[in-house]
Amino acid sequence: MMLDAPDWYFALASSRMHLVWIATVCGKLETRYRYSNTLGWNTFPVPELTGQNKEDLTHCAKDILLTREANFPATIADLYDPDRMPADLLAAHERNDEVLERIYIGRRFRNDTERLEKLFDLYTKMITQETKAKGTGPNQKAKARKRAEIAN
């Protein structure tokens, strides 16, 4: 739960990019994704977003939510059943993914492997900058080593 979060956070969390990150970094229990705010959300690498990027993602988030509402009284389980997902909801998620992926690399990714390569590249840069900003004391070195273990 994110209290008072901007709407565009929902677009990030609803994206294929975030899903492949969570599946890789947090893992699964049976067929369900495990989710950890410290491992999943707080480590999710996002490129610097412009005001226009945030506006575009906000529009995508609202589109997903309005499409869900338009399919009332379907439950979330009904809406996201892979065999019965409404076409308009699938299209809203596809638009969200396209907008976000164009922010990352200017086009759609070819596959999840390419998504993860980009995400881990950004994650490595993020950790390197964070380590430099905080210094290189023993605590910072241990934290950086732990993050590098997660990245590998």
Coordinates of C-alpha atoms in Angstrom, one line a residue:
M1 CA 0.0 0.0 0.0
M2 CA 1.3 3.4 -0.9
L3 CA -0.5 6.3 0.8
D4 CA -0.8 9.5 -1.1
A5 CA 1.4 8.2 -3.9
P6 CA 1.1 9.9 -7.3
D7 CA -1.0 8.1 -9.8
W8 CA 1.9 7.3 -12.1
Y9 CA 3.3 5.0 -9.4
F10 CA 0.3 2.7 -10.2
A11 CA 1.4 2.7 -13.9
L12 CA 4.9 1.6 -12.8
A13 CA 3.6 -1.1 -10.5
S14 CA 1.1 -2.3 -13.2
S15 CA 3.7 -2.7 -15.9
R16 CA 5.4 -5.7 -17.4
M17 CA 8.7 -4.1 -16.5
H18 CA 7.8 -4.2 -12.8
L19 CA 6.4 -7.7 -13.0
V20 CA 9.5 -9.2 -14.5
W21 CA 11.6 -7.4 -11.9
I22 CA 9.5 -8.8 -9.1
A23 CA 9.5 -12.3 -10.5
T24 CA 13.3 -12.2 -10.7
V25 CA 14.2 -10.3 -7.5
C26 CA 11.4 -11.4 -5.1
G27 CA 10.6 -14.8 -6.7
K28 CA 7.5 -16.9 -6.5
L29 CA 5.7 -19.2 -4.0
E30 CA 4.0 -21.8 -6.1
T31 CA 2.5 -19.8 -8.9
R32 CA 2.0 -16.6 -6.8
Y33 CA 4.5 -13.7 -6.9
R34 CA 6.2 -12.9 -3.6
Y35 CA 6.4 -9.1 -3.0
S36 CA 8.7 -7.2 -0.8
N37 CA 8.8 -3.4 -0.7
T38 CA 12.4 -3.4 0.2
L39 CA 13.5 -5.9 -2.4
G40 CA 10.9 -5.2 -5.1
W41 CA 9.6 -1.6 -5.1
N42 CA 12.6 0.2 -3.5
T43 CA 15.1 -1.5 -5.8
F44 CA 13.0 -1.1 -9.0
P45 CA 15.2 1.0 -11.3
V46 CA 13.3 3.8 -13.0
P47 CA 15.0 6.2 -15.4
E48 CA 14.7 9.9 -14.6
L49 CA 11.2 10.9 -15.5
T50 CA 10.2 14.2 -17.1
G51 CA 7.0 16.0 -16.2
Q52 CA 5.6 14.8 -19.5
N53 CA 6.6 11.2 -18.7
K54 CA 4.7 11.4 -15.4
E55 CA 1.7 12.9 -17.1
D56 CA 1.7 10.1 -19.7
L57 CA 2.0 7.4 -17.0
T58 CA -0.7 9.1 -15.0
H59 CA -3.0 8.9 -18.0
C60 CA -2.2 5.2 -18.4
A61 CA -2.9 4.5 -14.7
K62 CA -6.2 6.2 -14.8
D63 CA -7.1 4.4 -18.0
I64 CA -6.4 1.0 -16.4
L65 CA -8.5 2.0 -13.3
L66 CA -11.4 3.3 -15.4
T67 CA -11.4 0.2 -17.6
R68 CA -11.6 -2.0 -14.5
E69 CA -14.5 0.1 -13.3
A70 CA -16.2 -0.2 -16.6
N71 CA -16.2 -3.9 -16.2
F72 CA -18.0 -3.8 -12.9
P73 CA -19.1 -6.1 -11.2
A74 CA -16.2 -8.3 -12.3
T75 CA -13.7 -9.0 -9.5
I76 CA -9.9 -8.5 -9.8
A77 CA -9.7 -12.3 -10.1
D78 CA -12.2 -12.2 -13.0
L79 CA -10.5 -9.3 -14.7
Y80 CA -7.1 -10.9 -14.7
D81 CA -8.1 -14.4 -15.5
P82 CA -5.7 -15.1 -18.5
D83 CA -8.5 -17.0 -20.3
R84 CA -11.1 -14.3 -19.8
M85 CA -9.4 -10.9 -19.5
P86 CA -11.5 -8.2 -21.1
A87 CA -10.0 -7.0 -24.3
D88 CA -10.3 -3.3 -23.2
L89 CA -8.4 -4.0 -20.0
L90 CA -5.7 -5.9 -21.9
A91 CA -5.4 -3.0 -24.3
A92 CA -5.1 -0.5 -21.4
H93 CA -2.2 -2.6 -20.0
E94 CA -0.5 -2.8 -23.4
R95 CA -0.7 1.0 -23.8
N96 CA 0.8 1.4 -20.3
D97 CA 3.7 -1.0 -21.2
E98 CA 4.3 0.7 -24.5
V99 CA 4.5 4.2 -22.8
L100 CA 6.8 3.0 -20.1
E101 CA 9.1 1.0 -22.3
R102 CA 9.5 3.9 -24.7
I103 CA 10.6 5.9 -21.6
Y104 CA 13.2 3.3 -20.9
I105 CA 14.6 2.7 -24.4
G106 CA 12.6 4.6 -27.0
R107 CA 10.8 1.5 -28.3
R108 CA 9.1 -1.7 -27.0
F109 CA 11.4 -4.4 -25.6
R110 CA 11.7 -7.6 -27.7
N111 CA 11.3 -9.9 -24.7
D112 CA 11.7 -10.2 -20.9
T113 CA 15.4 -11.0 -21.2
E114 CA 16.0 -7.6 -22.8
R115 CA 13.8 -6.0 -20.1
L116 CA 15.9 -7.6 -17.4
E117 CA 19.2 -6.6 -19.0
K118 CA 18.1 -3.0 -19.0
L119 CA 16.8 -3.1 -15.5
F120 CA 19.9 -4.7 -14.1
D121 CA 22.1 -2.2 -16.0
L122 CA 20.1 0.7 -14.5
Y123 CA 20.2 -1.0 -11.1
T124 CA 24.0 -1.3 -11.2
K125 CA 24.3 2.4 -12.1
M126 CA 21.9 3.3 -9.3
I127 CA 23.8 1.3 -6.7
T128 CA 27.2 2.7 -7.9
Q129 CA 25.9 6.3 -7.6
E130 CA 24.4 5.6 -4.2
T131 CA 27.6 4.0 -2.9
K132 CA 29.6 7.0 -4.1
A133 CA 27.2 9.5 -2.6
K134 CA 27.2 7.7 0.8
G135 CA 31.0 7.1 1.0
T136 CA 32.8 3.8 1.2
G137 CA 32.8 3.0 4.9
P138 CA 32.5 -0.6 6.1
N139 CA 28.7 -0.4 6.4
Q140 CA 28.3 1.0 2.9
K141 CA 30.6 -1.6 1.5
A142 CA 28.6 -4.4 3.1
K143 CA 25.3 -2.9 1.8
A144 CA 26.7 -2.5 -1.7
R145 CA 28.1 -6.1 -1.7
K146 CA 24.6 -7.3 -0.6
R147 CA 22.9 -5.3 -3.4
A148 CA 25.5 -6.7 -5.9
E149 CA 24.7 -10.2 -4.8
I150 CA 21.0 -9.6 -5.4
A151 CA 21.8 -8.1 -8.8
N152 CA 23.8 -11.2 -9.8

